[in-house]
Amino acid sequence: MKNFIGQPVDRVDGPAKVRGKACYTADVHPPGLAYGVIVAAAIAKGHVVRLDTVAAEAVPGVISVIHHGNAPQLAYAPMEPRSMVDPKVGEALRIFQDDAVLFSGQPIALAVAEEPEQAAQAAALVRVTYAAEAANSDFARASQTARPPRQSAQPWSRPAELRRGDADAAFAAAPRRVDASYEQPAEFHCAIEPHGTIARWDHDHLTLWDKTQWVDHDRTAIAHVFGIPDDYVRVICPFVGGAFGSALRAWPHVAAAAMASLLVNRPVQLVPTRRQLFSAIGYRPQTVQRLRLGAGEDGRLTAVIHEVVAQTSVYEEYTEASIEPSAMLYAAPTLRADYRLAPMNVNTPCPMRAPGIVTGNLAVELAMDELAETCGLDPLKLRLRNYAESDAQKRLPWSSKSLRQCYAVGAERFGWSQRPATASGRRHGRWLIGYGMASALYPAHRAPASAHAELRADGTVAVTSAAGDMGPGTYTAMTQVAADALALPIAAVHFELGDSLLPSAPAHGGSMTMASVGSAVHAACQELRTKAQELDQRVRLPGDDRLAMQRAYAQLLARHRLDRLTAETEAKPGEEAERYSICAFGAVFAEVRIDPDLAELRVARLLGVYAAGRIINPKTARSQCIGGMVGGLGMALTEQGLWDDRLGRLMNASLADYLMPVNADLQSVEALFVPENDRHLGPLGVKGLAEIAVVGVAPAIVNAIYNATGRRIRSLPVTPDKILGLS
Amino acid sequence: MQPFRYSRPGDSREACAAGAQPGAAFIAGGTDLLPLLKEGARVATGLIDINGLPFADIRHEAAGAWIGALSRMSDAAADNRLRQDYPAIVEALLASASPQVRNLATIGGNLLQRTRCLYFRDTAVPCNKRRPGSGCPAWDGQNRGNAILGGSRSCIATHASDLAVALAALDARVVLQGRHRRRQIPLTEFHRLPGDTPDIETVLEPGELIIAVFVPATACSRHSTYLKLRDRASFEWALTSAAAAVELDGNRIRRAGIAVGGVATKPWRLPQVEAALAGARSEPATFRAAAELAGQEAEPRQRNAFKIELMKRAIIGALTKAGNLP
Ligand SMILES: Cc1cc2nc3c(=O)[nH]c(=O)nc-3n(C[C@H](O)[C@H](O)[C@H](O)COP(=O)(O)OP(=O)(O)OC[C@H]3O[C@@H](n4cnc5c(N)ncnc54)[C@H](O)[C@@H]3O)c2cc1C
Ligand code: SF4
């Protein structure tokens, strides 16, 4: 009998999604639902002096206009310790608690009405008078006075610096050097499903249907906002239409919906508009990174100096792991890496696919391409020459690392040996052709998770955990794990997630769902199988025939007059993270075609080869990876937040003006996996696969652009004007 | 969105009368109007749905083509005669928006779409075009996409239509039906320069309808092409575009029509470039020399100076294609 793990099993939730039967947050319409529409601040800093709601309240159907002048003061009890998804320094925005405006787009009022259009009209009619102050909205200026993050004793806080040896001295002495600065603009998740919340109070209990990657955290965070016990709040979110990290925190609009529902004594739906979403949630912070690489004549690294400046808000310090890649990617004996913050009048940034890692990796991999040229080495050779056999920063062995195989398979499949050695060395008609590559890594994590498994009278099993599925295929993968553990057919497994009443699960983020929840599902189902066997030692369970197994379970239960048999398990990580450095690795190859006269650019081929432990489902894994690679394409070529420095406002807050890549930008994309089985992170052999797919893509493309044109472009995205060297 | 009345007039007389009422707006495909209404960038108290009016067909005559104002962009793009005799039009249409949008959007609506200036659609910020007298933040702001030709201190917003650029190069005329008269206006005179009144974009009178576009059939129109450069390969307005139509006599250019998009406040003909081409040999040196003249009147702002060079290259690229050179 073949295992389902490792098979390209179809998505178990696919038919429901294709038929429109999957119920997303805004699809929920409890009886008596009212609708809220946000009024967002038009200034970046100052105070609300007057809020005139007379015209808004006159709109037919309007129930209430809520703002700091009439909103209840909420408890906002501090969470101790802070959640891993919240910044460790500063205070989250408190909705409608005072008149201060900290960024443009901040929610300052909420119109609630019988119909969404009435609420929208009322929101548009709220007249706001501001006392504006000079805002800090210019990243170039703010980064000049950047400062280290304040240190915090909270768990999950990040070091602001990494050191090994004397990197500055080693750099000064190095015969080969690269010293370059790289700019990366703010990027926005732009998930197709807008964020949204439906809040309903039943006496002192609150039910939230909310777009979230973590129902348990959402529950706890909102319970703290209202100062009520955690178990008075229930959060439901069975489907997420893309989130990429944007739905980890409990955003201000979630509290606003709950507050509105409390005040109007009805269920309230709140879905920010697309424009509002650019400031209602977070985004990948804008950064400037200076990278210095020192190497011997042979290209062996002797020094890495990495200085990151990233934007954050004035009310919270959001920090990222951007300095980690320079510490882990290559075997450099010395390192100095510093992380600095530039606080601005903007909403707080938040994790976005491979937060920090993709940013730091970008700078390192662009600089490595420059070093390869300086040393006269093939970029892939340079990377192999500096291959890190262990984690030099943590001084730990890797739990598993098959990056060499990724390079080899990728180079072979891609035809890397055909790379034109010099810039603009190859043409195809009007197109210049360029090849580029980059390494990728993403640290693998695991967190405690629980699952419940219930064998039913018909021999089927219901497995539950408060996990999430924002699209990667949690439903399907967990079904495979359960089916294998119990030797059941796929159709006999029903997996349920996305409800805070279910056994607790960690954030559906950081690529740790499979290692964490997967381990719990595996353990619960194994325990259930043992229990079933223990009911009757004389019965031999036909573990090699899934249908027979289902019948056998049914018979066992029937014989023992049981209508169900259950097991619940918590699976916890061990000490592996202290003994090993655990990362997924990858190698990305890109071919670009550029018309040097017209600045037209097409990515002809993108190939990612990944070593991410065991691949539970190659079909959903491939889909996950090519999606991530397209995200990297956007990072390279099209995506950027454009703030107006004087208005302090993001001016391209719409999907027409914030450009996500389209199919025509990319002619071929493929993801491959090298066989790997990580023996340390958990029983399933997985390392996590999601974040890694966006890592390395942008530098591979930008390096290919250099190979095609001879132009080093150090500021993303690479738009036509930059290709021509005109801006 | 503010509430509005909705009506569906039976003929153009009724439509024109209704359209002349204060607060009225015609709606065709609605692909530009509805987003503006939803964002509050435009307010209408009465929507007059003109989709029932008989202006949806495309007719070909010896003198030229009549493209009904209500024909969908996708229908015009699929019209074989248009493709043969006026390729620039079809190329401009196929380079516009997405198939889904083109299935709904009309030719008349396309000419009247509002600018993509980043400030125009965000009601939280000033904008002379949206709120006359409130100021022009693009002047010193995020103006990478804004115009280098035809701007004023009041407004430097580009006209965003691709189709209009192709039509301008082909000497097209717009056919208008008002309450009292029908008239034809050269496309190049249909849109107005912003001057001090950037909110007034065309010569349309209250209640006046576009009912068709007429494109004369010429030797030029057959050898025409449209080249569009943009920040992503599809589904994006032009950063810079050029339409070129040339009549060749052996290897000499007898006559040329050149228009550019993404760079000007209205569809922009380049007579000085055309004059340099007329009578010259159809070869790269001619194209380069002629294109050089395009940038002379350009007045760039902080972030859009690159458009001068990009425009020249687009013109050379379009001429190379239209002149059938390798
Ligand atoms: C996502 C997206 C991408 C796009 N990309 C491009 C692009 O790349 N290139 C491009 O050129 N365009 C592009 N467009 C614009 C699109 O082509 C226009 O929105 C469309 O052509 C407008 O036509 P409509 O029939 O929908 O007009 P409507 O939205 O119905 O109307 C637009 C305006 O014209 C008026 N109007 C319409 N018909 C008439 C008439 N017959 N007489 C008088 N007034 C009339 C209306 O009152 C309104 O003011 C894009 C649009 C979208 C939504
Ligand atoms: S350029 Fe025109 S449309 Fe843009 S902000 Fe200025 S006035 Fe408004």
PDB file of N, CA and C in Angstrom, chain B residues 29-68:
ATOM      1  N   GLY B  29     -20.114  51.171 -20.736  1.00  0.00           N
ATOM      2  CA  GLY B  29     -19.622  49.956 -20.077  1.00  0.00           C
ATOM      3  C   GLY B  29     -19.499  50.118 -18.570  1.00  0.00           C
ATOM      4  N   GLY B  30     -19.347  51.346 -18.137  1.00  0.00           N
ATOM      5  CA  GLY B  30     -19.235  51.613 -16.704  1.00  0.00           C
ATOM      6  C   GLY B  30     -17.865  51.266 -16.116  1.00  0.00           C
ATOM      7  N   THR B  31     -16.931  50.860 -16.946  1.00  0.00           N
ATOM      8  CA  THR B  31     -15.658  50.382 -16.391  1.00  0.00           C
ATOM      9  C   THR B  31     -14.809  51.509 -15.815  1.00  0.00           C
ATOM     10  N   ASP B  32     -15.025  52.715 -16.257  1.00  0.00           N
ATOM     11  CA  ASP B  32     -14.311  53.836 -15.632  1.00  0.00           C
ATOM     12  C   ASP B  32     -15.233  54.608 -14.688  1.00  0.00           C
ATOM     13  N   LEU B  33     -16.470  54.769 -15.114  1.00  0.00           N
ATOM     14  CA  LEU B  33     -17.393  55.587 -14.316  1.00  0.00           C
ATOM     15  C   LEU B  33     -17.662  54.976 -12.942  1.00  0.00           C
ATOM     16  N   LEU B  34     -17.942  53.683 -12.892  1.00  0.00           N
ATOM     17  CA  LEU B  34     -18.324  53.086 -11.609  1.00  0.00           C
ATOM     18  C   LEU B  34     -17.209  53.147 -10.566  1.00  0.00           C
ATOM     19  N   PRO B  35     -15.965  52.802 -10.926  1.00  0.00           N
ATOM     20  CA  PRO B  35     -14.906  52.967  -9.922  1.00  0.00           C
ATOM     21  C   PRO B  35     -14.793  54.408  -9.417  1.00  0.00           C
ATOM     22  N   LEU B  36     -14.993  55.369 -10.303  1.00  0.00           N
ATOM     23  CA  LEU B  36     -14.916  56.773  -9.863  1.00  0.00           C
ATOM     24  C   LEU B  36     -16.037  57.097  -8.893  1.00  0.00           C
ATOM     25  N   LEU B  37     -17.232  56.616  -9.199  1.00  0.00           N
ATOM     26  CA  LEU B  37     -18.370  56.868  -8.300  1.00  0.00           C
ATOM     27  C   LEU B  37     -18.135  56.200  -6.951  1.00  0.00           C
ATOM     28  N   LYS B  38     -17.641  54.963  -6.991  1.00  0.00           N
ATOM     29  CA  LYS B  38     -17.437  54.232  -5.730  1.00  0.00           C
ATOM     30  C   LYS B  38     -16.407  54.923  -4.861  1.00  0.00           C
ATOM     31  N   GLU B  39     -15.380  55.468  -5.465  1.00  0.00           N
ATOM     32  CA  GLU B  39     -14.337  56.135  -4.683  1.00  0.00           C
ATOM     33  C   GLU B  39     -14.736  57.562  -4.316  1.00  0.00           C
ATOM     34  N   GLY B  40     -15.866  58.026  -4.857  1.00  0.00           N
ATOM     35  CA  GLY B  40     -16.283  59.396  -4.574  1.00  0.00           C
ATOM     36  C   GLY B  40     -15.489  60.427  -5.359  1.00  0.00           C
ATOM     37  N   ALA B  41     -14.697  59.984  -6.317  1.00  0.00           N
ATOM     38  CA  ALA B  41     -13.922  60.928  -7.118  1.00  0.00           C
ATOM     39  C   ALA B  41     -14.820  61.639  -8.113  1.00  0.00           C
ATOM     40  N   ARG B  42     -15.990  61.078  -8.316  1.00  0.00           N
ATOM     41  CA  ARG B  42     -16.978  61.748  -9.135  1.00  0.00           C
ATOM     42  C   ARG B  42     -18.334  61.517  -8.477  1.00  0.00           C
ATOM     43  N   VAL B  43     -19.199  62.513  -8.551  1.00  0.00           N
ATOM     44  CA  VAL B  43     -20.532  62.352  -7.977  1.00  0.00           C
ATOM     45  C   VAL B  43     -21.541  62.532  -9.101  1.00  0.00           C
ATOM     46  N   ALA B  44     -22.475  61.628  -9.211  1.00  0.00           N
ATOM     47  CA  ALA B  44     -23.552  61.773 -10.197  1.00  0.00           C
ATOM     48  C   ALA B  44     -24.864  61.506  -9.490  1.00  0.00           C
ATOM     49  N   THR B  45     -25.863  62.293  -9.813  1.00  0.00           N
ATOM     50  CA  THR B  45     -27.168  62.061  -9.192  1.00  0.00           C
ATOM     51  C   THR B  45     -28.106  61.316 -10.129  1.00  0.00           C
ATOM     52  N   GLY B  46     -27.739  61.280 -11.418  1.00  0.00           N
ATOM     53  CA  GLY B  46     -28.552  60.521 -12.372  1.00  0.00           C
ATOM     54  C   GLY B  46     -27.659  59.786 -13.353  1.00  0.00           C
ATOM     55  N   LEU B  47     -27.829  58.488 -13.453  1.00  0.00           N
ATOM     56  CA  LEU B  47     -27.075  57.714 -14.443  1.00  0.00           C
ATOM     57  C   LEU B  47     -27.985  57.436 -15.629  1.00  0.00           C
ATOM     58  N   ILE B  48     -27.518  57.815 -16.800  1.00  0.00           N
ATOM     59  CA  ILE B  48     -28.310  57.599 -18.003  1.00  0.00           C
ATOM     60  C   ILE B  48     -27.648  56.504 -18.823  1.00  0.00           C
ATOM     61  N   ASP B  49     -28.281  55.357 -18.812  1.00  0.00           N
ATOM     62  CA  ASP B  49     -27.706  54.169 -19.446  1.00  0.00           C
ATOM     63  C   ASP B  49     -27.968  54.245 -20.943  1.00  0.00           C
ATOM     64  N   ILE B  50     -26.899  54.383 -21.716  1.00  0.00           N
ATOM     65  CA  ILE B  50     -27.066  54.558 -23.160  1.00  0.00           C
ATOM     66  C   ILE B  50     -26.857  53.263 -23.939  1.00  0.00           C
ATOM     67  N   ASN B  51     -26.771  52.154 -23.230  1.00  0.00           N
ATOM     68  CA  ASN B  51     -26.475  50.900 -23.922  1.00  0.00           C
ATOM     69  C   ASN B  51     -27.575  50.452 -24.885  1.00  0.00           C
ATOM     70  N   GLY B  52     -28.790  51.005 -24.718  1.00  0.00           N
ATOM     71  CA  GLY B  52     -29.866  50.633 -25.633  1.00  0.00           C
ATOM     72  C   GLY B  52     -29.856  51.425 -26.941  1.00  0.00           C
ATOM     73  N   LEU B  53     -29.005  52.425 -27.061  1.00  0.00           N
ATOM     74  CA  LEU B  53     -29.012  53.273 -28.263  1.00  0.00           C
ATOM     75  C   LEU B  53     -28.291  52.567 -29.418  1.00  0.00           C
ATOM     76  N   PRO B  54     -28.692  52.896 -30.663  1.00  0.00           N
ATOM     77  CA  PRO B  54     -28.206  52.122 -31.816  1.00  0.00           C
ATOM     78  C   PRO B  54     -26.850  52.600 -32.345  1.00  0.00           C
ATOM     79  N   PHE B  55     -25.863  52.640 -31.484  1.00  0.00           N
ATOM     80  CA  PHE B  55     -24.546  53.137 -31.918  1.00  0.00           C
ATOM     81  C   PHE B  55     -23.454  52.095 -31.712  1.00  0.00           C
ATOM     82  N   ALA B  56     -23.834  50.831 -31.918  1.00  0.00           N
ATOM     83  CA  ALA B  56     -22.864  49.792 -31.570  1.00  0.00           C
ATOM     84  C   ALA B  56     -22.211  49.143 -32.778  1.00  0.00           C
ATOM     85  N   ASP B  57     -22.597  49.551 -33.984  1.00  0.00           N
ATOM     86  CA  ASP B  57     -22.032  48.797 -35.120  1.00  0.00           C
ATOM     87  C   ASP B  57     -20.790  49.456 -35.707  1.00  0.00           C
ATOM     88  N   ILE B  58     -20.081  48.663 -36.474  1.00  0.00           N
ATOM     89  CA  ILE B  58     -18.869  49.117 -37.158  1.00  0.00           C
ATOM     90  C   ILE B  58     -19.146  48.985 -38.651  1.00  0.00           C
ATOM     91  N   ARG B  59     -19.051  50.109 -39.390  1.00  0.00           N
ATOM     92  CA  ARG B  59     -19.370  50.107 -40.815  1.00  0.00           C
ATOM     93  C   ARG B  59     -18.157  50.517 -41.619  1.00  0.00           C
ATOM     94  N   HIS B  60     -17.974  49.847 -42.740  1.00  0.00           N
ATOM     95  CA  HIS B  60     -16.836  50.201 -43.592  1.00  0.00           C
ATOM     96  C   HIS B  60     -17.331  50.777 -44.911  1.00  0.00           C
ATOM     97  N   GLU B  61     -16.764  51.932 -45.306  1.00  0.00           N
ATOM     98  CA  GLU B  61     -17.062  52.542 -46.599  1.00  0.00           C
ATOM     99  C   GLU B  61     -15.742  52.802 -47.286  1.00  0.00           C
ATOM    100  N   ALA B  62     -15.838  53.157 -48.546  1.00  0.00           N
ATOM    101  CA  ALA B  62     -14.610  53.440 -49.286  1.00  0.00           C
ATOM    102  C   ALA B  62     -13.832  54.565 -48.618  1.00  0.00           C
ATOM    103  N   ALA B  63     -14.576  55.545 -48.099  1.00  0.00           N
ATOM    104  CA  ALA B  63     -13.907  56.713 -47.522  1.00  0.00           C
ATOM    105  C   ALA B  63     -13.292  56.429 -46.161  1.00  0.00           C
ATOM    106  N   GLY B  64     -13.805  55.431 -45.506  1.00  0.00           N
ATOM    107  CA  GLY B  64     -13.243  55.162 -44.185  1.00  0.00           C
ATOM    108  C   GLY B  64     -14.154  54.277 -43.347  1.00  0.00           C
ATOM    109  N   ALA B  65     -13.820  54.162 -42.065  1.00  0.00           N
ATOM    110  CA  ALA B  65     -14.570  53.282 -41.164  1.00  0.00           C
ATOM    111  C   ALA B  65     -15.327  54.115 -40.140  1.00  0.00           C
ATOM    112  N   TRP B  66     -16.578  53.691 -39.886  1.00  0.00           N
ATOM    113  CA  TRP B  66     -17.389  54.299 -38.823  1.00  0.00           C
ATOM    114  C   TRP B  66     -17.433  53.301 -37.671  1.00  0.00           C
ATOM    115  N   ILE B  67     -16.866  53.692 -36.568  1.00  0.00           N
ATOM    116  CA  ILE B  67     -16.876  52.799 -35.408  1.00  0.00           C
ATOM    117  C   ILE B  67     -17.877  53.367 -34.409  1.00  0.00           C
ATOM    118  N   GLY B  68     -18.958  52.645 -34.191  1.00  0.00           N
ATOM    119  CA  GLY B  68     -20.005  53.128 -33.298  1.00  0.00           C
ATOM    120  C   GLY B  68     -19.449  53.334 -31.888  1.00  0.00           C
TER     121      GLY B  68
END
